[in-house]
């Protein structure tokens, strides 16, 4: 079992709709979680991080964390074609050590 | 540009040759990470420096791989006797601080192709 698991997709969502991306993790020692967006051939770009149970909102993005269920999600509201990318979920174990354990990523396509 | 800088951006090498990549982190960032990413996979951790000290190495980092950060600033990653399986994107990231919300900033990566 991979430490961080994501559905590889592709996930297709109509423009303007809500895209929902999910991630589960097996290491209960993971303290915080990160969502990165990666365009083809480019490096990962941080969208959001979350370390407390519940929701965290930033503009069109909402991250959700449920430590009891070991589940992390990212919602993208009002999806735009520019949101089409691979979304990587990553967990981090220790404070001050940014060693990240990544999932394989979910490829998201926004259909105009 | 004050972001993480990696050079070269692309490298094609013949199997068996040695290659070296360079990473210049964001200035004042004391932590530096190397990751490797193959097609269709997420980045995999290779090694981590705090200042000039290499604090952690992944089992992925075989004895053909060596990384240095001699003065706590830039870092180099060398691969000796390259193999086709080494073909990947090599990503460098840097960070500073110990707060829970410290984030790592990635460079643009070096894409290695071993032929």
Tab-separated table of C-alpha atoms in Angstrom:
chain	number	residue	atom	x	y	z
A	1	UNK	CA	0.000	0.000	0.000
A	2	UNK	CA	1.352	3.411	-0.985
A	3	UNK	CA	1.641	5.912	1.843
A	4	UNK	CA	-0.399	8.480	-0.090
A	5	UNK	CA	-2.989	7.294	-2.582
A	6	UNK	CA	-4.852	9.214	-5.245
A	7	UNK	CA	-7.076	8.202	-8.099
A	8	UNK	CA	-4.946	8.834	-11.186
A	9	UNK	CA	-7.944	9.918	-13.243
A	10	UNK	CA	-8.393	11.431	-15.685
A	11	UNK	CA	-11.170	13.394	-14.049
A	12	UNK	CA	-13.236	15.485	-16.446
A	13	UNK	CA	-15.327	18.364	-15.139
A	14	UNK	CA	-17.387	20.926	-17.100
A	15	UNK	CA	-16.248	24.533	-16.924
A	16	UNK	CA	-17.915	26.345	-14.042
A	17	UNK	CA	-18.601	23.166	-12.052
A	18	UNK	CA	-16.947	21.961	-8.847
A	19	UNK	CA	-13.967	19.628	-9.183
A	20	UNK	CA	-13.430	17.272	-6.255
A	21	UNK	CA	-10.038	15.642	-5.773
A	22	UNK	CA	-9.428	13.032	-3.103
A	23	UNK	CA	-6.451	11.575	-1.298
A	24	UNK	CA	-5.999	8.989	1.445
A	25	UNK	CA	-2.912	8.371	3.532
A	26	UNK	CA	-1.713	5.456	5.620
A	27	UNK	CA	0.879	7.115	7.898
A	28	UNK	CA	-0.919	8.344	11.013
A	29	UNK	CA	2.242	10.264	11.899
A	30	UNK	CA	1.623	12.657	9.017
A	31	UNK	CA	0.946	16.077	10.449
A	32	UNK	CA	0.178	18.297	7.478
A	33	UNK	CA	-0.900	17.926	3.911
A	34	UNK	CA	-0.238	19.824	0.743
A	35	UNK	CA	-1.919	20.136	-2.612
A	36	UNK	CA	0.329	20.941	-5.563
A	37	UNK	CA	-0.699	21.676	-9.129
A	38	UNK	CA	1.600	20.503	-11.885
A	39	UNK	CA	1.241	21.426	-15.522
A	40	UNK	CA	2.732	19.039	-18.041
A	41	UNK	CA	6.514	19.333	-18.113
A	42	UNK	CA	6.573	21.891	-15.301
A	43	UNK	CA	7.463	21.707	-11.628
A	44	UNK	CA	4.872	21.403	-8.832
A	45	UNK	CA	3.295	24.634	-7.630
A	46	UNK	CA	1.792	24.823	-4.136
A	47	UNK	CA	-1.933	25.567	-4.020
A	48	UNK	CA	-2.793	24.968	-0.380
A	49	UNK	CA	-1.701	23.229	2.777
A	50	UNK	CA	-3.770	22.064	5.742
A	51	UNK	CA	-2.867	20.628	9.132
A	52	UNK	CA	-6.040	20.965	11.212
A	53	UNK	CA	-9.148	18.855	10.887
A	54	UNK	CA	-11.894	20.594	8.962
A	55	UNK	CA	-11.998	22.929	6.003
A	56	UNK	CA	-9.640	25.619	4.819
A	57	UNK	CA	-10.678	27.982	2.058
A	58	UNK	CA	-8.548	30.128	-0.228
A	59	UNK	CA	-10.352	31.782	-3.093
A	60	UNK	CA	-11.858	29.112	-5.337
A	61	UNK	CA	-10.030	26.332	-3.479
A	62	UNK	CA	-11.121	24.486	-0.335
A	63	UNK	CA	-8.969	21.843	1.325
A	64	UNK	CA	-10.558	19.371	3.726
A	65	UNK	CA	-8.782	17.154	6.246
A	66	UNK	CA	-10.199	14.302	8.298
A	67	UNK	CA	-7.442	12.743	10.362
A	68	UNK	CA	-9.704	10.059	11.840
A	69	UNK	CA	-10.500	8.791	8.349
A	70	UNK	CA	-7.021	9.627	7.026
A	71	UNK	CA	-8.583	11.524	4.179
A	72	UNK	CA	-7.715	14.778	2.432
A	73	UNK	CA	-9.597	16.474	-0.352
A	74	UNK	CA	-9.408	19.542	-2.560
A	75	UNK	CA	-12.450	21.242	-4.018
A	76	UNK	CA	-12.108	23.672	-6.899
A	77	UNK	CA	-15.157	25.856	-7.393
A	78	UNK	CA	-16.050	27.566	-10.675
A	79	UNK	CA	-13.552	25.388	-12.551
A	80	UNK	CA	-11.667	27.091	-15.362
A	81	UNK	CA	-9.842	25.548	-18.338
A	82	UNK	CA	-6.604	26.845	-16.787
A	83	UNK	CA	-7.240	24.486	-13.847
A	84	UNK	CA	-6.549	21.551	-16.172
A	85	UNK	CA	-3.425	19.968	-14.702
A	86	UNK	CA	-2.251	17.115	-12.497
A	87	UNK	CA	-2.959	17.643	-8.810
A	88	UNK	CA	-0.534	16.110	-6.357
A	89	UNK	CA	-1.394	15.381	-2.747
A	90	UNK	CA	1.532	15.200	-0.303
A	91	UNK	CA	1.877	14.453	3.394
A	92	UNK	CA	4.541	15.661	5.771
A	93	UNK	CA	5.491	13.958	9.004
A	94	UNK	CA	7.694	16.294	10.995
A	95	UNK	CA	7.547	19.976	11.731
A	96	UNK	CA	10.526	21.768	10.270
A	97	UNK	CA	11.339	18.906	7.906
A	98	UNK	CA	9.656	19.447	4.618
A	99	UNK	CA	10.241	15.931	3.364
A	100	UNK	CA	7.047	15.345	1.467
A	101	UNK	CA	5.524	12.008	0.527
A	102	UNK	CA	3.575	12.444	-2.680
A	103	UNK	CA	0.740	10.522	-4.253
A	104	UNK	CA	0.831	9.719	-7.948
A	105	UNK	CA	-1.415	12.663	-8.782
A	106	UNK	CA	-4.860	13.042	-10.332
A	107	UNK	CA	-5.095	14.399	-13.853
A	108	UNK	CA	-7.914	16.945	-14.078
A	109	UNK	CA	-9.392	18.175	-17.339
A	110	UNK	CA	-11.849	21.069	-17.395
A	111	UNK	CA	-14.121	20.853	-20.408
A	112	UNK	CA	-15.105	24.256	-21.909
B	1	UNK	CA	14.458	35.997	-10.355
B	2	UNK	CA	14.555	35.037	-6.670
B	3	UNK	CA	13.084	31.541	-6.986
B	4	UNK	CA	14.835	28.186	-6.860
B	5	UNK	CA	17.101	27.834	-9.874
B	6	UNK	CA	18.190	24.545	-11.424
B	7	UNK	CA	20.723	23.956	-14.151
B	8	UNK	CA	20.800	22.558	-16.679
B	9	UNK	CA	17.106	22.360	-17.560
B	10	UNK	CA	17.682	19.407	-19.852
B	11	UNK	CA	20.473	16.867	-20.069
B	12	UNK	CA	20.891	14.018	-22.530
B	13	UNK	CA	23.683	11.620	-21.740
B	14	UNK	CA	24.908	8.239	-22.854
B	15	UNK	CA	24.578	5.296	-20.543
B	16	UNK	CA	27.627	4.954	-18.333
B	17	UNK	CA	28.494	8.653	-18.308
B	18	UNK	CA	28.511	10.796	-15.184
B	19	UNK	CA	26.236	13.820	-14.863
B	20	UNK	CA	26.029	16.644	-12.353
B	21	UNK	CA	23.103	18.946	-11.672
B	22	UNK	CA	23.116	22.199	-9.760
B	23	UNK	CA	20.455	23.788	-7.555
B	24	UNK	CA	20.528	27.339	-6.236
B	25	UNK	CA	17.910	27.712	-3.502
B	26	UNK	CA	16.119	30.865	-2.509
B	27	UNK	CA	18.621	32.943	-0.581
B	28	UNK	CA	18.335	32.578	3.223
B	29	UNK	CA	16.587	29.215	2.838
B	30	UNK	CA	18.499	26.804	5.029
B	31	UNK	CA	16.804	23.600	3.901
B	32	UNK	CA	17.272	22.040	0.509
B	33	UNK	CA	15.644	18.914	-0.889
B	34	UNK	CA	16.165	16.761	-3.946
B	35	UNK	CA	13.311	14.761	-5.459
B	36	UNK	CA	13.038	12.574	-8.539
B	37	UNK	CA	9.910	12.309	-10.656
B	38	UNK	CA	9.256	9.781	-13.381
B	39	UNK	CA	6.420	9.942	-15.883
B	40	UNK	CA	3.023	9.400	-14.332
B	41	UNK	CA	4.366	9.373	-10.771
B	42	UNK	CA	4.584	11.898	-7.995
B	43	UNK	CA	7.968	13.236	-6.902
B	44	UNK	CA	9.982	10.834	-4.733
B	45	UNK	CA	12.223	12.114	-1.978
B	46	UNK	CA	15.955	11.548	-2.495
B	47	UNK	CA	17.830	13.586	0.093
B	48	UNK	CA	17.669	16.628	2.347
B	49	UNK	CA	20.167	19.203	3.651
B	50	UNK	CA	19.934	21.604	6.526
B	51	UNK	CA	22.641	24.166	5.818
B	52	UNK	CA	25.622	22.072	4.685
B	53	UNK	CA	24.652	18.940	6.614
B	54	UNK	CA	23.005	16.093	4.715
B	55	UNK	CA	20.458	14.907	7.268
B	56	UNK	CA	18.516	12.251	5.431
B	57	UNK	CA	18.950	10.038	2.384
B	58	UNK	CA	16.333	7.843	0.774
B	59	UNK	CA	16.974	4.211	-0.026
B	60	UNK	CA	16.406	5.343	-3.620
B	61	UNK	CA	19.763	7.113	-3.451
B	62	UNK	CA	22.065	4.297	-4.508
B	63	UNK	CA	25.835	4.516	-4.186
B	64	UNK	CA	25.948	5.922	-7.725
B	65	UNK	CA	24.244	9.069	-6.454
B	66	UNK	CA	25.933	11.700	-4.357
B	67	UNK	CA	24.753	15.106	-3.258
B	68	UNK	CA	26.629	17.960	-1.669
B	69	UNK	CA	25.917	21.384	-0.323
B	70	UNK	CA	29.412	22.539	0.564
B	71	UNK	CA	28.761	26.013	1.930
B	72	UNK	CA	25.117	25.706	2.804
B	73	UNK	CA	24.112	27.591	-0.311
B	74	UNK	CA	23.913	25.831	-3.698
B	75	UNK	CA	23.786	22.070	-3.997
B	76	UNK	CA	24.949	19.555	-6.580
B	77	UNK	CA	23.581	16.115	-7.361
B	78	UNK	CA	25.913	13.774	-9.211
B	79	UNK	CA	24.953	10.503	-10.820
B	80	UNK	CA	27.816	8.213	-11.759
B	81	UNK	CA	27.649	5.517	-14.422
B	82	UNK	CA	24.163	6.550	-15.507
B	83	UNK	CA	21.610	3.894	-16.389
B	84	UNK	CA	18.481	4.193	-18.496
B	85	UNK	CA	16.415	3.865	-15.345
B	86	UNK	CA	17.899	7.147	-14.140
B	87	UNK	CA	15.926	9.012	-16.811
B	88	UNK	CA	13.600	11.305	-14.867
B	89	UNK	CA	12.949	14.873	-13.820
B	90	UNK	CA	15.171	15.852	-10.900
B	91	UNK	CA	13.541	18.490	-8.737
B	92	UNK	CA	15.123	20.689	-6.101
B	93	UNK	CA	13.155	22.475	-3.398
B	94	UNK	CA	14.117	24.846	-0.608
B	95	UNK	CA	12.501	26.140	2.555
B	96	UNK	CA	13.137	28.099	5.731
B	97	UNK	CA	11.683	28.015	9.205
B	98	UNK	CA	10.183	25.501	11.563
B	99	UNK	CA	6.549	26.550	11.681
B	100	UNK	CA	3.913	24.024	10.774
B	101	UNK	CA	2.951	25.990	7.718
B	102	UNK	CA	6.430	26.205	6.228
B	103	UNK	CA	6.256	25.433	2.551
B	104	UNK	CA	8.836	24.114	0.146
B	105	UNK	CA	9.368	25.965	-3.116
B	106	UNK	CA	10.333	23.893	-6.133
B	107	UNK	CA	12.687	24.776	-8.942
B	108	UNK	CA	11.843	24.094	-12.577
B	109	UNK	CA	13.700	20.800	-12.530
B	110	UNK	CA	16.380	19.141	-14.628
B	111	UNK	CA	15.085	16.590	-17.091
B	112	UNK	CA	17.611	13.798	-17.591
B	113	UNK	CA	17.453	11.438	-20.536
B	114	UNK	CA	19.871	8.517	-20.593
B	115	UNK	CA	20.264	6.965	-24.047
